[in-house]
Short mmCIF file of C-alpha atoms in Angstrom, two decimals:
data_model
loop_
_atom_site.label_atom_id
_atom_site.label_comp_id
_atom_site.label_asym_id
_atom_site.label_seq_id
_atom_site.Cartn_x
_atom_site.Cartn_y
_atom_site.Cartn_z
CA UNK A 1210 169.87 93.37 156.35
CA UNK A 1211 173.59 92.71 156.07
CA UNK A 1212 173.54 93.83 152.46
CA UNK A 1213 171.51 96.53 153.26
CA UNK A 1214 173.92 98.01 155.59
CA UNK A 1215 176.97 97.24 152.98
CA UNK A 1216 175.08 99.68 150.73
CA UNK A 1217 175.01 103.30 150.65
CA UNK A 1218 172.25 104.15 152.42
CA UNK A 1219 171.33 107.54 150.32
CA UNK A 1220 171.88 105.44 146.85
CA UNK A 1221 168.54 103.57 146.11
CA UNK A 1222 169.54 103.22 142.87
CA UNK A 1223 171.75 100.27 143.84
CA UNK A 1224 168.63 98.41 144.99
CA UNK A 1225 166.66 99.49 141.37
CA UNK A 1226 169.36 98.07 139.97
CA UNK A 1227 169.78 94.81 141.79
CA UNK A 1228 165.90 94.03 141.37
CA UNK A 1229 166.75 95.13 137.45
CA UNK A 1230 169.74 92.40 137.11
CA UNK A 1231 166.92 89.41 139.08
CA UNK A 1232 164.62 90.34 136.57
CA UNK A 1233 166.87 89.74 133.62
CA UNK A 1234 168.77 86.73 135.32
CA UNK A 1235 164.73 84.86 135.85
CA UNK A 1236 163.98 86.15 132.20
CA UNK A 1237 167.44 84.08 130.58
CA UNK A 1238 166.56 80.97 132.89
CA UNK A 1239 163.37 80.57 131.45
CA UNK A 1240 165.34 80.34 128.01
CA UNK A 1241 165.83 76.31 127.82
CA UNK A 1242 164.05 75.37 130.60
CA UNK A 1243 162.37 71.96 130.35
CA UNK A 1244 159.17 71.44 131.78
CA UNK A 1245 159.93 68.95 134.41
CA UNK A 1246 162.15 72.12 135.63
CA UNK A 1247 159.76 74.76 135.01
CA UNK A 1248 158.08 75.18 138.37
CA UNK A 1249 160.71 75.09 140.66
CA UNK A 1250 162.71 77.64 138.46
CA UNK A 1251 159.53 79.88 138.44
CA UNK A 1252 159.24 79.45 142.57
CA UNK A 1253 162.87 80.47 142.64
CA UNK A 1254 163.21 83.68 140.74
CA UNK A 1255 159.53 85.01 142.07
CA UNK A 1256 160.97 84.49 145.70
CA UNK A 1257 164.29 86.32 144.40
CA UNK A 1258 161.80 89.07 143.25
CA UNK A 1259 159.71 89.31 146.51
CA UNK A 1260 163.57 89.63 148.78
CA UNK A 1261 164.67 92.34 146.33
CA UNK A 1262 160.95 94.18 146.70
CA UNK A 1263 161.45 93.52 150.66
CA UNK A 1264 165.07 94.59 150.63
CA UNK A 1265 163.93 98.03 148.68
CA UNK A 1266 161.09 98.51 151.34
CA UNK A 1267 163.76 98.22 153.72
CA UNK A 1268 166.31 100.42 152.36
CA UNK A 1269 162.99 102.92 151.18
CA UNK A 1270 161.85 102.89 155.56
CA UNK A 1271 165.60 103.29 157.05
CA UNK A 1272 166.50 106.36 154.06
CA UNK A 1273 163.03 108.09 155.87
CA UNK A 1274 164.30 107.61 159.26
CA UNK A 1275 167.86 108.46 158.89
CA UNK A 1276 166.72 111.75 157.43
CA UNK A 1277 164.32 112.67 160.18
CA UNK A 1278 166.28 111.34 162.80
CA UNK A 1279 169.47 112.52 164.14
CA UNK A 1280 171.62 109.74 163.66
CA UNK A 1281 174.38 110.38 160.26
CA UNK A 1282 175.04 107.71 158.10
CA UNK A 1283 176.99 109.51 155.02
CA UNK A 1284 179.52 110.20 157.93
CA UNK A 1285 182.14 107.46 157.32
CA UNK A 1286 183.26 106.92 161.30
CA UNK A 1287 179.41 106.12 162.00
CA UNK A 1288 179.26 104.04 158.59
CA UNK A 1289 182.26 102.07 160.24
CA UNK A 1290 180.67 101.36 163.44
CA UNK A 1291 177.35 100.45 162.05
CA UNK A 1292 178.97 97.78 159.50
CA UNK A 1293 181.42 96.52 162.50
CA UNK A 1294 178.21 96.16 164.94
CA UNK A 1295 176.70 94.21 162.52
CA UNK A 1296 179.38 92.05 161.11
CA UNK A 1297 180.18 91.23 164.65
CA UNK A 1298 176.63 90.51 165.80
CA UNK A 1299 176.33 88.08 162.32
CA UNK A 1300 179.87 86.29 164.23
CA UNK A 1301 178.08 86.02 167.29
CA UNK A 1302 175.12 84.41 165.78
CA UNK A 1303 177.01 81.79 163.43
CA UNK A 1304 179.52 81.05 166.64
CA UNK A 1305 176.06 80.42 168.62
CA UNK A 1306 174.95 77.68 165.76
CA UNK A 1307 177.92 76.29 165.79
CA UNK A 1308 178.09 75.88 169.43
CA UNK A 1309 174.82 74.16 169.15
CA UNK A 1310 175.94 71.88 166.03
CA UNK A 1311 179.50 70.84 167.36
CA UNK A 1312 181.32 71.12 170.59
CA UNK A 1313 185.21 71.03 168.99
CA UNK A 1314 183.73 74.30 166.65
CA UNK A 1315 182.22 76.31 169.91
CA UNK A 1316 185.40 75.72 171.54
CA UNK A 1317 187.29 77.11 169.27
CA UNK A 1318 185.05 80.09 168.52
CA UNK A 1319 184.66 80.91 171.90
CA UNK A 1320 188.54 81.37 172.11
CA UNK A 1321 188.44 84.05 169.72
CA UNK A 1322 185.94 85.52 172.15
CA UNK A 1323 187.76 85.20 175.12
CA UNK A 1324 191.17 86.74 173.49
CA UNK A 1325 188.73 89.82 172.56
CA UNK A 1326 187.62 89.91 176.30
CA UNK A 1327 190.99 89.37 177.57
CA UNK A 1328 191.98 92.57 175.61
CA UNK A 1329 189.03 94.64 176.83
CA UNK A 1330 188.93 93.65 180.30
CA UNK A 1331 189.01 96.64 182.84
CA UNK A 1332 191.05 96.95 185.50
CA UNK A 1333 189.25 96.59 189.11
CA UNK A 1334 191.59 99.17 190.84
CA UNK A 1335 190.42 102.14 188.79
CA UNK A 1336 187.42 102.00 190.09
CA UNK A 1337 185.89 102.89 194.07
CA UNK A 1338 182.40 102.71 195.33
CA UNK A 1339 180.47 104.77 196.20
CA UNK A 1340 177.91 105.56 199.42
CA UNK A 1341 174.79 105.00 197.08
CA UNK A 1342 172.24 103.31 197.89
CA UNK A 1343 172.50 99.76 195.92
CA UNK A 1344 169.46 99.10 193.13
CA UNK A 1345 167.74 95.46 192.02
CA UNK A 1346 167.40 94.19 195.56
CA UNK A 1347 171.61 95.12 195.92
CA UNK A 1348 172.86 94.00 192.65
CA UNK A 1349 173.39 97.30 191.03
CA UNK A 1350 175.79 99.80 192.86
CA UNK A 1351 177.35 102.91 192.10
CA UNK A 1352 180.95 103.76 191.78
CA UNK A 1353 183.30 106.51 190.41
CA UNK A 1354 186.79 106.93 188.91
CA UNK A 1355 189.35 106.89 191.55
CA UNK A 1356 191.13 109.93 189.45
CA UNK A 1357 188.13 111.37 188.55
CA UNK A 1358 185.00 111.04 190.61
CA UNK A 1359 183.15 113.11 188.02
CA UNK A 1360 183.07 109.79 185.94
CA UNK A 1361 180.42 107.45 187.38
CA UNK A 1362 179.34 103.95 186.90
CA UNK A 1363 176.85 101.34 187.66
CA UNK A 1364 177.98 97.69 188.73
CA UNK A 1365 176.19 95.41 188.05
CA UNK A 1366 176.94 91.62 189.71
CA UNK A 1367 177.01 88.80 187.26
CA UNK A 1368 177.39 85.19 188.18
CA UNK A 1369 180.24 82.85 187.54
CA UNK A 1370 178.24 81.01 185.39
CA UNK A 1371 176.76 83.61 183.60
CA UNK A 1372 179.83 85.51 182.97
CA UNK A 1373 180.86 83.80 179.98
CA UNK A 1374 177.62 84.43 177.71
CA UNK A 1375 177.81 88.15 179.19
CA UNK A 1376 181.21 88.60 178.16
CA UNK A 1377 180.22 87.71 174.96
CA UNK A 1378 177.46 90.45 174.47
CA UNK A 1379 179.47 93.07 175.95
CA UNK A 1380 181.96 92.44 172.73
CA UNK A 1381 179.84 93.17 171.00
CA UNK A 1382 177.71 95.78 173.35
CA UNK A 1383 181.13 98.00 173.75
CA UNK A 1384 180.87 99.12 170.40
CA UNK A 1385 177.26 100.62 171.05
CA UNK A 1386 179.22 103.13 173.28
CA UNK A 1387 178.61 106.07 171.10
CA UNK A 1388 175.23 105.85 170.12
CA UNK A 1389 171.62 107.65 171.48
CA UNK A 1390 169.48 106.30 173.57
CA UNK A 1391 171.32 103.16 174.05
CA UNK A 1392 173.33 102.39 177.80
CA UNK A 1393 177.04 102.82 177.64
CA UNK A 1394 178.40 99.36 178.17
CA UNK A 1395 182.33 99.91 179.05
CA UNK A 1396 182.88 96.20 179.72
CA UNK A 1397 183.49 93.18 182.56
CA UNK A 1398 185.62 93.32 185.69
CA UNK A 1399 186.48 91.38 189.03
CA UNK A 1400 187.54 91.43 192.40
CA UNK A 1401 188.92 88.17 192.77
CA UNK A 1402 185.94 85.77 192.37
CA UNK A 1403 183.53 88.46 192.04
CA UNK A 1404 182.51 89.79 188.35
CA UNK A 1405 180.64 93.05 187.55
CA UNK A 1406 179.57 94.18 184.48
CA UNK A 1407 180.42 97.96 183.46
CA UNK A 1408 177.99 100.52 182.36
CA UNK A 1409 176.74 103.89 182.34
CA UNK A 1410 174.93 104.92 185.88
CA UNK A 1411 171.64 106.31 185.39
CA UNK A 1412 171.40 108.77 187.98
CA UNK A 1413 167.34 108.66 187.89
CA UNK A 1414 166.67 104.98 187.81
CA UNK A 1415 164.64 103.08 185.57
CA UNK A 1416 161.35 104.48 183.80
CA UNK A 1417 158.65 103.22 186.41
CA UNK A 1418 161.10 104.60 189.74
CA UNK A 1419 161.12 107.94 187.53
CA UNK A 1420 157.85 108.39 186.71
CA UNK A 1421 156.50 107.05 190.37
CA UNK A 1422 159.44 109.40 191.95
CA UNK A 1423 158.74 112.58 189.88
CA UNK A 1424 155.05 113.15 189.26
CA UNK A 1425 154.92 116.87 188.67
CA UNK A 1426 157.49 116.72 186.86
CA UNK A 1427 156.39 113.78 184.12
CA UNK A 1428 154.45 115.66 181.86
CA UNK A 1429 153.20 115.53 178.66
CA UNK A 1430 155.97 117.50 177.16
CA UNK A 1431 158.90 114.93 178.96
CA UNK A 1432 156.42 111.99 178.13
CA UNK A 1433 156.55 112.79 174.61
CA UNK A 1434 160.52 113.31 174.59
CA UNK A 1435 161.03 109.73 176.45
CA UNK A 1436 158.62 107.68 174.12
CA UNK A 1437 160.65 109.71 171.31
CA UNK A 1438 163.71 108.58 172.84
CA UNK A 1439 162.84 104.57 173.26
CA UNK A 1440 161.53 104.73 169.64
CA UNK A 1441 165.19 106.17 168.60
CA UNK A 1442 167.25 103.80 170.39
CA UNK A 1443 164.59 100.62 168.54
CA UNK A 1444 165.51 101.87 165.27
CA UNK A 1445 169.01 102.23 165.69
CA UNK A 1446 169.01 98.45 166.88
CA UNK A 1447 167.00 97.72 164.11
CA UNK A 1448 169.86 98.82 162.02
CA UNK A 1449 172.70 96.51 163.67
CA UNK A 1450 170.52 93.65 163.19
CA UNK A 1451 169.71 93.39 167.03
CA UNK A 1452 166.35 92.60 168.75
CA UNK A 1453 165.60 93.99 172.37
CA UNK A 1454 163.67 91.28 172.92
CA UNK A 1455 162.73 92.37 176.38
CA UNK A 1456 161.01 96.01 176.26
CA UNK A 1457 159.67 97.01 179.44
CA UNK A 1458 159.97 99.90 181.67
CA UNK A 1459 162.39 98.11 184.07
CA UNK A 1460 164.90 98.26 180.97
CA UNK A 1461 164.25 101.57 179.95
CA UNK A 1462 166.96 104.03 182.31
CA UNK A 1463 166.61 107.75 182.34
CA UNK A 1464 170.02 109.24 182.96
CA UNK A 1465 172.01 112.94 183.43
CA UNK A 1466 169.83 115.95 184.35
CA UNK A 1467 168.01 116.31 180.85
CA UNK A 1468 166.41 113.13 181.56
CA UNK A 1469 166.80 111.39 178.59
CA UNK A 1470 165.37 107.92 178.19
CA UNK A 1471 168.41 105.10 177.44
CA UNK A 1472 167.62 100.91 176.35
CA UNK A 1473 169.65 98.39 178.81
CA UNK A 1474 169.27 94.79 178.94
CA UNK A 1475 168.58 93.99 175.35
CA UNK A 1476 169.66 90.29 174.38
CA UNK A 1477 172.52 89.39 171.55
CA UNK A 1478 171.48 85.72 171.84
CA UNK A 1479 169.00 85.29 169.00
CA UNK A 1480 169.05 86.96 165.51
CA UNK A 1481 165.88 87.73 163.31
CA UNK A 1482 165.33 84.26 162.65
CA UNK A 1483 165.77 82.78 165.91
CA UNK A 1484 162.95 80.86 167.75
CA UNK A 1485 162.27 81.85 170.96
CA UNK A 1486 159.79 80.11 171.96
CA UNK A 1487 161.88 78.48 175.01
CA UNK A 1488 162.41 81.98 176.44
CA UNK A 1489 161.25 81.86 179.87
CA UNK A 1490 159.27 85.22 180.64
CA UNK A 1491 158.62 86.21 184.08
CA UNK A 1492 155.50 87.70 185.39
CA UNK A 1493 156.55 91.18 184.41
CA UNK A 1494 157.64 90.61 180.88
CA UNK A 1495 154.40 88.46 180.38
CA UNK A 1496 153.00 92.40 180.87
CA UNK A 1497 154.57 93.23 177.40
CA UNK A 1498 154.73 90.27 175.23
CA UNK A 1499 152.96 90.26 171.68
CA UNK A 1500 149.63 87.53 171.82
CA UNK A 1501 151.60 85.55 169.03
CA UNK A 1502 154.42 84.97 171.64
CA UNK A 1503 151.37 83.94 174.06
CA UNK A 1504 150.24 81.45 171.84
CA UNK A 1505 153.58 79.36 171.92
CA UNK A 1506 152.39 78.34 167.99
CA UNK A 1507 154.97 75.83 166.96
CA UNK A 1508 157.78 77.15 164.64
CA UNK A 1509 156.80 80.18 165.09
CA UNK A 1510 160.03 83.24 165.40
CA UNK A 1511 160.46 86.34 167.01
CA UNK A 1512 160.52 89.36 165.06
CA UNK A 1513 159.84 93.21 164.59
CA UNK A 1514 156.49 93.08 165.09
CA UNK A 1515 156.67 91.45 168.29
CA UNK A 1516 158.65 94.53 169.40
CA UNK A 1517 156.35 97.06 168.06
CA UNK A 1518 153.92 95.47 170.20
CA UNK A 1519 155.72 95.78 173.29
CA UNK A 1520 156.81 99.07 172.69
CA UNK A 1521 153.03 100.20 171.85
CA UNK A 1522 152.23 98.80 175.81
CA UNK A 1523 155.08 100.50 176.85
CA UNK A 1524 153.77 103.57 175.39
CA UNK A 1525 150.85 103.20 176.95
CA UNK A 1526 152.02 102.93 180.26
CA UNK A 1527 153.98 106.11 179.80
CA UNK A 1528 151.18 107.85 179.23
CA UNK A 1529 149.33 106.67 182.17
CA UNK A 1530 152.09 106.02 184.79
CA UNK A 1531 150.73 102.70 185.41
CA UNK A 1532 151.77 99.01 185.46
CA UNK A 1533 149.85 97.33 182.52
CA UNK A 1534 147.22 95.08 183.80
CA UNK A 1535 148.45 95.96 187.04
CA UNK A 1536 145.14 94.59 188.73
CA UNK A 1537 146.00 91.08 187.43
CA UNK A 1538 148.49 89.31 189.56
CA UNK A 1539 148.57 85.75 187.62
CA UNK A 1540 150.47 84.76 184.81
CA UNK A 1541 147.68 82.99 182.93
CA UNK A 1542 145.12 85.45 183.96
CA UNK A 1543 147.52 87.92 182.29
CA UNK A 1544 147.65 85.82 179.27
CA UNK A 1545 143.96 85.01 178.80
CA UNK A 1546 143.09 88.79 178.40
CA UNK A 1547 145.41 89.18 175.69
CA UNK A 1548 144.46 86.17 173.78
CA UNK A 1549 140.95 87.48 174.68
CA UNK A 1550 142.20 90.86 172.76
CA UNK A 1551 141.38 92.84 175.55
CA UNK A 1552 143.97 95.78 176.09
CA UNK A 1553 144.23 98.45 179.06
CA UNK A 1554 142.35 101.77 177.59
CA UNK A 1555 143.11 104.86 178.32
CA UNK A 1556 141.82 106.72 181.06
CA UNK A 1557 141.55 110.56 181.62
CA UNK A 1558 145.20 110.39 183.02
CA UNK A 1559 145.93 110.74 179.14
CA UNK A 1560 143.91 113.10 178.19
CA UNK A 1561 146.04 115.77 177.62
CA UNK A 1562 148.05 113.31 175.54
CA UNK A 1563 148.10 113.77 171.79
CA UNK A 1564 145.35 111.63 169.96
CA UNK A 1565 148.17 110.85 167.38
CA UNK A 1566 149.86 109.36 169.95
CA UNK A 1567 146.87 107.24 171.79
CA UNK A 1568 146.05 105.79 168.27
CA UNK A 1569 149.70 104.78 167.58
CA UNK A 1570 150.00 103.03 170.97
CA UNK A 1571 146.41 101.08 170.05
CA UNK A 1572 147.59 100.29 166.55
CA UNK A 1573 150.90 98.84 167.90
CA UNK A 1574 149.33 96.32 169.65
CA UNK A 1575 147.25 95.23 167.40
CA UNK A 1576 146.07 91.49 167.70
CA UNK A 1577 147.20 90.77 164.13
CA UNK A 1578 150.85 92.19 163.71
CA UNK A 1579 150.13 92.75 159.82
CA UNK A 1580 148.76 95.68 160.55
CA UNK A 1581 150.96 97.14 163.50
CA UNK A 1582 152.82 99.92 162.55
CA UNK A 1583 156.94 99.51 161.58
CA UNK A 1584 159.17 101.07 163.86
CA UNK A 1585 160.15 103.60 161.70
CA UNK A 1586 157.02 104.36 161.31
CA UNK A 1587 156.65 105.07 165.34
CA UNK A 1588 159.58 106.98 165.45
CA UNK A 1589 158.20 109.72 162.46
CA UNK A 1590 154.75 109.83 164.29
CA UNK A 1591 156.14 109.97 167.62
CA UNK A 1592 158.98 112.83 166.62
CA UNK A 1593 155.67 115.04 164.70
CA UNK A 1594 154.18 114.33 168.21
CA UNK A 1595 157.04 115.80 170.28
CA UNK A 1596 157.72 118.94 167.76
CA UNK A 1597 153.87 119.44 166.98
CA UNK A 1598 153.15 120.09 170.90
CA UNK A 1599 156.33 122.24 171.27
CA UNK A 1600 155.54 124.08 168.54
CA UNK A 1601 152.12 124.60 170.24
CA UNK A 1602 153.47 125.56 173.93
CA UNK A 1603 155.16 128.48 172.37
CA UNK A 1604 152.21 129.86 170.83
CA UNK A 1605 151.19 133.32 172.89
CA UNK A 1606 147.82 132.99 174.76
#
């Protein structure tokens, strides 16, 4: 993905001609080959051919998002930011191996960190709360420029001990500050002993206190826009190289008075590769995770798939304003159903729902993630969705 984001994005022809140059370089290496060779040299260049094929998929899916989507990558300033999101999220991941392989080498990688943070740190005394009542059981609060009380915030309290791995996501998560559908994250601050982390308040709450709070007001038209909204903030992770790896309604906030939908609490931890098997989930991420996750099958590594599947339950859930399995209390009970392949239908609470968008939630969570949909994929349905039933409202009776 990293030299898919180095390359022009509206330019295919650099990825013909990369697969071209593979072909020719596995055509001169057969030249001379002896036969005690031969094998492994075929094994090579065929897996060279399959990563350039995958690599042209990629660049083929992300071209047809880009141009139905509203984000503009032939814009040089958003070319920059993608590449620098990236490049540091590829840092974060190699300082993360290396903290595992060597102490001396974290040490000194964290340092870099820390000077970054150091830089970035905001200043406490800016800042006043606010009369609002506190969110997540008190650990959330609201406060507002002292110069310009227009200019809210939520707090957030972060442990001691967890202030040092946040610090080093919200490097990284700072630079996400311009982008739809993702949570402004301004950065880390302290009273004394006490450290809060910085971000954009979300006036409405989270999706399942908005949807619970506002029932006339959820309807299929704002249902539509708020799946269309998660599915745009996926795909511009997707781009950076960055996994949510948590998608659930609790992390989903809807902010200002257009109620759009905004991603919070994604992880930085783990890149594409990364096992994460030794996750813990609670009860309510259990709700969302993908059967393969379930399964705990040895070696086995969190990808996109496992995304699209929570974001197809998530879907669901939108569309019914319900808790998935919310009649099943019980972690393993939860667990058994899926493994079971049993998934919550929908009921006539979604029947004025689009049956393009039923069918994409069902084929999300498909047992076997071969044949889930991509993400990209989600987003086009979802936006044909969104415009097909506006276009459809306006139509005189």
């Amino acid at each position: 993905m990293t030299t898919l984001l180095k390359s022009n994005y509206n330019q295919p022809k650099n990825i013909e001609k990369t697969f071209k140059e593979l072909c020719k370089e596995f055509d001169n290496c057969i030249i001379g080959v002896n036969s005690s060779k031969f094998n492994t040299t075929i094994k090579n260049k065929i897996h060279s051919e399959e990563e350039a094929e995958a690599l042209k998929a990629d660049q083929d899916e992300l071209n047809n998002y880009f141009e139905i989507s509203e984000i503009r990558v032939d814009n040089e300033d958003n070319k920059k930011k993608l590449l620098k999101v990236n490049k540091m999220n590829n840092d974060m991941e190699e300082f993360l191996d290396k903290q595992m392989e060597n102490e001396n080498n974290s040490k000194i990688h964290q340092s870099k960190n820390d000077e970054i943070f150091q830089e970035n740190q905001l200043i406490f005394s800016k800042y006043k709360k606010t009369d609002k009542e506190p969110r997540k059981d008190g650990n959330v609060t609201k406060w507002v420029n002292v110069k310009n009380e227009d200019e809210e915030y939520a707090f957030k309290s972060i442990s001691e001990k967890d202030k040092r791995s946040v610090q080093n996501q919200v490097t990284i998560l700072r630079e996400l500050h311009d982008w739809q559908n993702i949570i402004k994250f301004y950065g880390l601050t302290n009273d004394g002993n006490k450290w809060y982390l910085v971000t954009e308040w979300a006036e409405h709450g989270n999706l399942r206190e908005f949807y619970t709070n506002n029932k006339n007001s959820f309807d299929t038209k704002l249902k539509l826009r708020v799946s269309l909204d998660i599915a745009r903030g996926l795909n511009f992770l997707r781009t950076v190289e960055i996994f949510h790896r948590d998608i659930r309604a609790e992390n989903v906030l809807i902010t200002n008075t257009k109620n759009t939908a905004k991603l919070t609490n994604f992880k930085l931890s783990r890149s594409y590769n990364a096992d994460t098997l030794n996750q813990h989930h609670n009860l309510e991420q259990i709700r969302y995770c993908a059967p393969e996750i379930l399964e705990r099958t040895p070696g086995f590594k969190y990808n996109n798939k496992c995304e699209v599947y929570s974001f197809g339950i998530l879907l669901w859930e939108i569309s019914e304003e319900r808790t998935p399995y919310e009649n099943q209390n019980g972690f393993i009970e939860i667990v058994k159903l899926v493994l079971d392949k049993y998934r919550e239908p929908f009921s006539e609470n979604s029947q004025e729902m689009p049956d393009e968008f039923k069918n994409l939630a069902l084929d999300a969570v498909n047992h076997d993630p071969e044949f889930r949909p991509k993400i990209t994929t989600m987003f086009e349905i979802l936006s044909n969705c969104f415009k097909s039933f506006e276009n459809s409202s306006h139509i005189p009776l």
